[in-house]
Short mmCIF file of C-alpha atoms in Angstrom, two decimals:
data_model
loop_
_atom_site.label_atom_id
_atom_site.label_comp_id
_atom_site.label_asym_id
_atom_site.label_seq_id
_atom_site.Cartn_x
_atom_site.Cartn_y
_atom_site.Cartn_z
CA MET S 115 23.61 91.66 14.73
CA ILE S 116 22.25 88.23 14.87
CA THR S 117 19.30 87.41 12.67
CA TRP S 118 16.44 85.14 13.84
CA PRO S 119 17.36 82.19 11.79
CA ALA S 120 20.87 82.32 13.08
CA LEU S 121 19.61 82.63 16.66
CA ALA S 122 17.33 79.73 16.21
CA SER S 123 20.19 77.77 14.82
CA ALA S 124 22.42 78.67 17.73
CA GLN S 125 19.84 77.81 20.35
CA THR S 126 18.65 74.53 18.77
CA PRO S 127 21.14 71.70 18.55
CA PRO S 128 21.28 69.97 15.19
CA ALA S 129 18.88 67.11 14.87
CA GLU S 130 20.43 63.66 15.24
CA PRO S 131 19.64 61.00 12.72
CA PRO S 132 16.81 58.78 13.89
CA VAL S 133 17.86 55.68 15.71
CA SER S 134 16.68 52.59 13.86
CA PRO S 135 15.46 49.65 15.88
CA ALA S 136 17.79 46.71 16.26
CA ALA S 137 17.93 44.98 12.93
CA SER S 138 16.27 41.54 13.08
CA PRO S 139 17.83 38.75 11.09
CA PRO S 140 16.15 38.22 7.76
CA ALA S 141 13.47 35.56 7.75
CA GLU S 142 14.77 32.22 6.60
CA ALA S 143 13.47 31.43 3.13
CA PRO S 144 11.40 28.28 2.89
CA PRO S 145 13.32 25.40 1.36
CA SER S 146 12.99 24.97 -2.38
CA LYS S 147 11.14 21.91 -3.63
CA TRP S 148 14.19 21.30 -5.83
CA ASP S 149 16.53 21.01 -2.84
CA PHE S 150 17.20 17.27 -2.65
CA PHE S 151 19.54 17.42 0.33
CA ASP S 152 18.23 17.69 3.85
CA ASN S 153 19.01 20.90 5.75
CA GLU S 154 19.52 18.87 8.95
CA ASP S 155 22.10 16.28 7.96
CA GLY S 156 22.92 17.14 4.35
CA GLN S 157 21.86 13.69 3.11
CA LEU S 158 19.86 12.88 -0.02
CA ASP S 159 16.21 13.55 0.82
CA PHE S 160 13.01 14.08 -1.19
CA SER S 161 10.86 15.60 1.59
CA ASN S 162 10.62 19.11 0.11
CA PHE S 163 9.87 17.83 -3.36
CA LEU S 164 7.20 15.36 -2.27
CA ALA S 165 5.55 17.68 0.25
CA SER S 166 5.14 20.24 -2.56
CA GLY S 167 3.26 17.79 -4.72
CA GLY S 168 6.26 16.41 -6.57
CA PHE S 169 6.68 12.81 -7.60
CA ILE S 170 9.28 10.09 -7.50
CA PRO S 171 9.59 7.76 -10.49
CA VAL S 172 9.84 4.34 -8.87
CA PRO S 173 11.17 1.49 -11.04
CA ILE S 174 9.15 -1.69 -10.69
CA VAL S 175 11.41 -4.70 -10.88
CA ILE S 176 9.05 -7.66 -10.72
CA THR S 177 10.75 -10.79 -9.45
CA GLU S 178 7.49 -12.54 -8.61
CA PRO S 179 7.81 -16.14 -9.86
CA ALA S 180 4.07 -16.33 -10.52
CA VAL S 181 4.39 -13.94 -13.49
CA GLU S 182 7.94 -14.91 -14.60
CA GLN S 183 9.53 -11.59 -13.65
CA GLY S 184 9.02 -8.28 -15.38
CA LEU S 185 9.51 -4.52 -15.39
CA GLY S 186 7.42 -1.45 -14.89
CA VAL S 187 7.45 2.10 -13.62
CA ALA S 188 5.30 4.03 -11.16
CA ALA S 189 5.00 7.77 -10.73
CA VAL S 190 4.35 8.30 -7.01
CA PHE S 191 2.98 11.72 -6.05
CA LEU S 192 2.81 12.62 -2.35
CA SER S 193 1.58 15.75 -0.60
CA ALA S 194 1.01 16.39 3.09
CA GLU S 195 -1.13 19.11 4.62
CA LYS S 196 -0.67 17.52 8.04
CA PRO S 197 1.83 14.90 9.22
CA ARG S 198 -0.74 12.10 9.33
CA GLN S 199 -2.75 13.25 6.31
CA ILE S 200 -0.66 12.30 3.31
CA THR S 201 -2.36 12.28 -0.08
CA ARG S 202 -0.97 9.71 -2.48
CA ASN S 203 -1.44 9.52 -6.24
CA VAL S 204 0.19 6.57 -8.01
CA LEU S 205 0.18 5.97 -11.75
CA ALA S 206 1.82 2.68 -12.72
CA ALA S 207 2.34 0.40 -15.70
CA PHE S 208 4.07 -2.99 -15.98
CA LYS S 209 4.80 -5.93 -18.26
CA THR S 210 6.04 -9.39 -17.31
CA GLY S 211 7.70 -12.39 -18.89
CA ASN S 212 4.53 -14.50 -19.10
CA GLY S 213 2.58 -11.84 -21.01
CA SER S 214 0.90 -10.09 -18.08
CA ASP S 215 0.62 -6.32 -18.47
CA GLY S 216 -1.44 -3.54 -17.07
CA ILE S 217 -1.89 0.09 -16.19
CA GLY S 218 -3.56 1.56 -13.14
CA PHE S 219 -4.12 4.65 -11.06
CA VAL S 220 -4.66 4.93 -7.30
CA ARG S 221 -5.56 8.00 -5.29
CA ALA S 222 -5.72 7.88 -1.50
CA GLY S 223 -6.35 11.06 0.44
CA TYR S 224 -8.44 13.06 2.90
CA ALA S 225 -11.37 15.47 2.79
CA PHE S 226 -13.41 17.55 5.23
CA ASP S 227 -10.39 18.56 7.28
CA GLY S 228 -9.23 14.99 7.60
CA ARG S 229 -12.53 13.56 8.80
CA LEU S 230 -12.98 11.52 5.61
CA ASN S 231 -10.34 9.09 4.35
CA TYR S 232 -10.99 7.90 0.80
CA ARG S 233 -9.37 5.68 -1.82
CA VAL S 234 -10.12 5.14 -5.51
CA ALA S 235 -8.31 2.66 -7.77
CA VAL S 236 -8.86 2.07 -11.49
CA ALA S 237 -7.01 -0.56 -13.53
CA HIS S 238 -6.95 -2.30 -16.91
CA GLY S 239 -4.78 -5.20 -18.01
CA ASN S 240 -4.13 -8.88 -18.57
CA ILE S 241 -2.99 -11.15 -15.76
CA THR S 242 -1.63 -14.63 -16.41
CA LEU S 243 -1.18 -16.89 -13.39
CA ASN S 244 -1.11 -20.53 -12.42
CA THR S 245 -3.67 -22.37 -10.37
CA TYR S 246 -2.82 -25.60 -8.54
CA PRO S 247 -5.87 -27.89 -8.19
CA PRO S 248 -5.35 -31.40 -6.77
CA PHE S 249 -5.69 -33.01 -10.20
CA ALA S 250 -2.87 -30.81 -11.61
CA PRO S 251 -0.21 -30.34 -8.89
CA GLY S 252 2.21 -28.94 -11.47
CA GLY S 253 -0.12 -26.02 -12.10
CA ILE S 254 -2.43 -24.88 -14.91
CA GLU S 255 -1.92 -21.50 -16.56
CA TYR S 256 -4.87 -19.18 -17.14
CA THR S 257 -5.29 -15.55 -18.24
CA ASN S 258 -7.76 -12.96 -17.02
CA ASN S 259 -8.28 -10.02 -19.41
CA TYR S 260 -9.60 -7.18 -17.30
CA GLU S 261 -11.59 -4.64 -19.28
CA TYR S 262 -11.74 -2.65 -16.08
CA GLY S 263 -11.47 -2.91 -12.34
CA VAL S 264 -12.73 -0.17 -10.03
CA LEU S 265 -12.34 -0.23 -6.25
CA ALA S 266 -13.28 2.60 -3.91
CA SER S 267 -13.83 3.24 -0.21
CA ALA S 268 -14.79 6.19 1.97
CA PHE S 269 -14.16 5.95 5.72
CA TRP S 270 -15.51 8.55 8.14
CA ARG S 271 -13.62 9.11 11.39
CA LEU S 272 -15.66 8.38 14.52
CA PRO S 273 -15.57 10.53 17.71
CA ASP S 274 -12.57 8.47 18.81
CA GLU S 275 -10.47 9.40 15.79
CA ARG S 276 -8.52 6.17 15.90
CA PHE S 277 -11.67 4.47 14.58
CA SER S 278 -13.23 4.96 11.15
CA ALA S 279 -15.89 3.15 9.17
CA GLY S 280 -17.61 3.39 5.84
CA PRO S 281 -18.77 1.81 2.59
CA LEU S 282 -16.67 0.23 -0.13
CA VAL S 283 -17.38 -0.92 -3.67
CA ASP S 284 -15.66 -3.33 -6.06
CA PHE S 285 -16.66 -3.57 -9.74
CA ARG S 286 -14.84 -5.63 -12.37
CA LYS S 287 -15.38 -6.90 -15.91
CA LEU S 288 -13.11 -9.57 -17.33
CA GLU S 289 -12.75 -12.51 -19.65
CA SER S 290 -10.97 -15.62 -18.42
CA HIS S 291 -9.14 -18.02 -20.73
CA LEU S 292 -7.86 -21.53 -20.12
CA ASP S 293 -6.93 -23.44 -23.29
CA ILE S 294 -6.83 -26.97 -21.88
CA PRO S 295 -9.50 -29.50 -22.91
CA GLY S 296 -10.96 -32.17 -20.69
CA LEU S 297 -11.09 -30.27 -17.40
CA PRO S 298 -13.60 -31.25 -14.72
CA GLU S 299 -16.91 -29.51 -15.37
CA GLY S 300 -16.98 -27.56 -12.13
CA PHE S 301 -13.47 -26.26 -12.68
CA ALA S 302 -14.03 -25.35 -16.35
CA HIS S 303 -17.15 -23.41 -15.32
CA ASP S 304 -14.89 -20.53 -14.22
CA PHE S 305 -12.99 -20.18 -17.51
CA ASP S 306 -13.44 -19.29 -21.18
CA ARG S 307 -16.25 -16.91 -20.45
CA SER S 308 -16.96 -13.30 -19.54
CA LEU S 309 -17.64 -12.31 -15.97
CA GLN S 310 -18.92 -9.11 -14.46
CA THR S 311 -18.79 -8.60 -10.71
CA GLY S 312 -20.32 -5.91 -8.54
CA ALA S 313 -19.84 -5.79 -4.80
CA VAL S 314 -20.85 -3.40 -2.05
CA GLY S 315 -19.60 -3.77 1.48
CA LEU S 316 -18.66 -2.19 4.76
CA GLY S 317 -15.31 -1.72 6.46
CA LEU S 318 -14.12 -0.79 9.96
CA GLN S 319 -10.60 0.38 10.82
CA PHE S 320 -8.61 1.17 13.96
CA ASP S 321 -5.39 3.11 13.41
CA SER S 322 -2.98 4.41 16.06
CA ARG S 323 0.21 4.30 13.94
CA ASP S 324 2.61 7.20 14.34
CA ASN S 325 3.13 7.35 10.58
CA PRO S 326 1.07 5.83 7.74
CA LEU S 327 4.05 5.35 5.40
CA THR S 328 6.71 3.72 7.59
CA PRO S 329 5.20 3.20 11.06
CA THR S 330 7.45 2.64 14.07
CA ARG S 331 4.83 2.35 16.83
CA GLY S 332 1.10 1.84 17.18
CA ALA S 333 -1.39 -0.57 15.66
CA ASN S 334 -3.64 -0.91 12.66
CA ALA S 335 -6.64 -3.24 12.58
CA TYR S 336 -9.05 -3.62 9.69
CA ALA S 337 -12.13 -5.71 8.95
CA GLU S 338 -14.37 -5.73 5.90
CA ALA S 339 -17.14 -7.73 4.25
CA LYS S 340 -18.09 -7.39 0.58
CA PHE S 341 -21.17 -8.87 -1.07
CA ASP S 342 -21.32 -9.55 -4.81
CA ARG S 343 -24.96 -9.57 -5.81
CA GLU S 344 -27.05 -9.40 -8.98
CA MET S 345 -28.60 -6.15 -7.77
CA PHE S 346 -25.12 -4.58 -7.91
CA GLY S 347 -24.43 -5.90 -11.42
CA SER S 348 -22.68 -9.15 -10.49
CA ASP S 349 -23.13 -12.30 -12.57
CA ARG S 350 -22.54 -14.42 -9.46
CA ASP S 351 -23.52 -14.18 -5.81
CA PHE S 352 -20.61 -14.60 -3.40
CA GLU S 353 -19.05 -12.91 -0.37
CA THR S 354 -15.51 -12.08 0.74
CA TYR S 355 -14.37 -11.40 4.31
CA ASP S 356 -11.04 -9.90 5.39
CA ALA S 357 -9.60 -9.21 8.85
CA ARG S 358 -6.09 -7.81 9.34
CA PHE S 359 -4.01 -6.73 12.33
CA TYR S 360 -0.62 -4.98 12.34
CA ALA S 361 1.34 -3.83 15.36
CA PHE S 362 4.62 -1.91 15.78
CA ARG S 363 6.52 -1.60 19.05
CA PRO S 364 9.95 -0.18 19.94
CA LEU S 365 12.05 -2.62 21.94
CA SER S 366 14.90 -0.14 22.49
CA PRO S 367 15.94 3.22 20.98
CA ASN S 368 17.38 1.41 17.94
CA LEU S 369 15.32 -1.79 17.77
CA ARG S 370 11.64 -2.25 16.95
CA LEU S 371 9.27 -5.13 16.32
CA GLY S 372 6.50 -5.43 13.77
CA TYR S 373 3.82 -8.10 13.54
CA LYS S 374 1.03 -8.86 11.10
CA LEU S 375 -1.86 -11.32 11.09
CA GLU S 376 -4.22 -11.56 8.10
CA PHE S 377 -7.31 -13.72 7.68
CA ASN S 378 -9.19 -13.95 4.37
CA ALA S 379 -12.27 -15.99 3.48
CA ILE S 380 -14.63 -16.41 0.54
CA ARG S 381 -18.05 -18.07 0.30
CA GLY S 382 -20.79 -18.64 -2.25
CA ASP S 383 -20.64 -19.12 -6.03
CA PHE S 384 -17.23 -17.52 -6.43
CA PRO S 385 -14.87 -17.98 -9.38
CA GLY S 386 -11.84 -19.99 -8.29
CA TYR S 387 -9.35 -17.31 -9.32
CA PHE S 388 -10.95 -14.87 -6.85
CA ALA S 389 -10.08 -17.12 -3.92
CA PRO S 390 -7.63 -15.65 -1.39
CA ALA S 391 -4.09 -16.97 -1.11
CA ILE S 392 -1.24 -16.90 1.40
CA ASN S 393 0.35 -13.44 1.42
CA LEU S 394 3.98 -13.58 2.62
CA ARG S 395 7.25 -12.21 1.31
CA GLY S 396 8.95 -15.16 -0.37
CA VAL S 397 5.74 -17.03 -1.26
CA GLU S 398 4.57 -17.12 -4.88
CA ALA S 399 1.44 -15.01 -5.41
CA GLN S 400 -1.80 -17.04 -5.62
CA ARG S 401 0.20 -20.25 -5.14
CA TYR S 402 -1.67 -21.49 -2.04
CA GLU S 403 -5.37 -20.68 -2.40
CA GLY S 404 -8.30 -21.68 -0.28
CA MET S 405 -11.67 -20.71 1.14
CA ASP S 406 -9.97 -19.73 4.40
CA VAL S 407 -6.42 -18.36 4.42
CA LEU S 408 -4.19 -17.24 7.29
CA SER S 409 -0.92 -15.28 6.85
CA SER S 410 1.31 -14.12 9.71
CA GLU S 411 4.70 -12.43 9.73
CA VAL S 412 7.14 -10.94 12.25
CA GLU S 413 9.66 -8.22 11.38
CA LEU S 414 12.61 -7.00 13.45
CA THR S 415 14.18 -3.66 12.45
CA TRP S 416 17.55 -2.38 13.63
CA GLN S 417 18.01 1.36 13.16
CA THR S 418 21.73 1.61 12.42
CA GLY S 419 21.65 5.43 12.01
CA LYS S 420 19.25 8.29 11.39
CA ARG S 421 18.82 7.22 7.77
CA TRP S 422 19.70 3.55 7.49
CA SER S 423 18.12 0.45 8.96
CA LEU S 424 18.43 -3.32 8.57
CA LEU S 425 15.62 -5.79 9.06
CA ALA S 426 14.90 -9.49 9.30
CA PHE S 427 11.49 -11.05 8.80
CA GLY S 428 9.84 -14.44 8.83
CA GLY S 429 6.34 -15.79 8.65
CA VAL S 430 4.02 -18.74 8.24
CA GLY S 431 0.72 -19.13 6.45
CA SER S 432 -1.85 -21.79 5.67
CA SER S 433 -4.82 -22.25 3.35
CA ASP S 434 -7.88 -24.41 3.99
CA ALA S 435 -9.77 -25.80 0.99
CA GLY S 436 -13.03 -26.03 2.91
CA ASP S 437 -15.74 -27.69 0.79
CA HIS S 438 -14.24 -26.49 -2.49
CA ARG S 439 -13.01 -29.67 -4.17
CA PHE S 440 -10.67 -27.85 -6.57
CA PHE S 441 -8.41 -26.56 -3.78
CA GLN S 442 -6.28 -28.50 -1.36
CA ASP S 443 -5.08 -27.71 2.13
CA SER S 444 -1.60 -26.23 2.08
CA GLY S 445 -0.39 -27.09 5.56
CA GLY S 446 2.11 -24.69 7.11
CA ILE S 447 4.03 -22.61 4.52
CA TRP S 448 7.12 -20.84 5.86
CA ALA S 449 9.14 -17.96 4.40
CA GLY S 450 11.57 -15.29 5.59
CA GLY S 451 14.44 -13.03 4.64
CA LEU S 452 16.52 -9.90 5.14
CA GLY S 453 16.29 -6.32 3.93
CA PHE S 454 17.50 -2.76 4.31
CA ARG S 455 15.87 0.68 4.28
CA TYR S 456 16.97 4.28 3.63
CA ARG S 457 14.88 7.20 4.91
CA ILE S 458 14.27 8.86 1.59
CA ALA S 459 11.94 11.56 2.95
CA ARG S 460 12.68 12.44 6.59
CA LYS S 461 9.90 14.99 7.06
CA LEU S 462 7.29 12.52 5.81
CA GLY S 463 8.79 9.51 7.60
CA LEU S 464 9.15 7.56 4.35
CA ASP S 465 11.62 4.69 3.90
CA ALA S 466 12.57 2.85 0.73
CA GLY S 467 14.75 -0.21 0.20
CA LEU S 468 15.06 -3.84 -0.79
CA ASP S 469 14.00 -7.19 0.68
CA LEU S 470 15.45 -10.58 -0.20
CA ALA S 471 13.03 -13.32 0.81
CA TYR S 472 13.21 -17.08 0.56
CA GLY S 473 10.23 -19.43 0.47
CA PRO S 474 9.18 -22.85 -0.82
CA GLU S 475 9.72 -21.86 -4.48
CA GLY S 476 13.09 -20.15 -3.93
CA ALA S 477 14.36 -16.60 -3.53
CA VAL S 478 12.44 -13.42 -4.42
CA VAL S 479 13.63 -9.78 -4.37
CA TYR S 480 11.19 -6.96 -3.55
CA ILE S 481 11.66 -3.21 -4.02
CA GLN S 482 9.85 -1.49 -1.15
CA PHE S 483 8.51 2.08 -1.12
CA GLY S 484 7.09 2.62 2.33
CA HIS S 485 6.48 -0.36 4.58
CA ALA S 486 6.14 -3.79 3.01
CA TRP S 487 2.63 -4.08 4.52
CA SER S 488 1.48 -0.57 3.53
CA LEU S 489 -0.89 -1.65 0.76
CA ASN S 490 -3.05 -3.72 3.10
CA MET S 491 -2.84 -1.26 6.00
CA ASP S 492 -4.41 1.66 4.09
#
């Protein structure tokens, strides 16, 4: 006799275990911010750390002859929500051989989904430099004690996103010292006194660079005018004008060309130490001042591998005294040199390296973090 359960068991084959779907490979874990070696080539790389809001301590080795060399350190924080929208926070301090020292903070970033590009810089310190009027060709040393300096800009992207425009402000308070008696009255008028400046202006920028940190193609053009006026808190009325152009072009898969042209001008009742000066690698800072200044430089970069590159650069500048009798025309000032770069953050397109430049006052070494022209291109 067969019972019902047994019959049911005989007539119904045993159930087979369910068939699981094909196992998919486990999702690859995102790279750790503490992984300092690139997953592509295994080389030293800080992309993950920087993109996560980390920072790189950058030693500042100051070889600038104008301040008699010095040391400092900068904490550079980078983060990138989008490839072309890199937020930078830099906190830096330095001290030099001639007594100059300072501390400052810069933040440059984006808001409103990248439509607004802003920058804020705050600094405090003492800067000792030389000025070279015609009556003292060997130079006269002076010191500016900055109680504060505040610069800010906010550029809104236009419908053609390569263009942006917006306001900028520049406020400073300082005391200037020059302990030399018997100076011409007009020259001494700038020194041994307090000065407060307040400027408001407007800037316009065109930017088609492929990368804001170490560009390899595209162009960047910038123009601004700032007006120091009593209504903005300035003790003197004067104006500054700047126009800059930078271009980058590949010549072959491993060779690219960079070019810069900068024009700076100042007018009105300006203090002499605010005058622009030739800006070239290898030329002493503030050495060749004038009411109108032109600086141009060409750079050739040879990409020797995915990470390493070598470069050569050279340039010429000139300063025009205009009607300011305490400056003198510089004539053509030439400088040039060699350098190398290592791609320290591949995903951000960031290079770092050294430049050795030679100019009228001798050799100067520069530590570069990003392109050598980056500060003026932002």
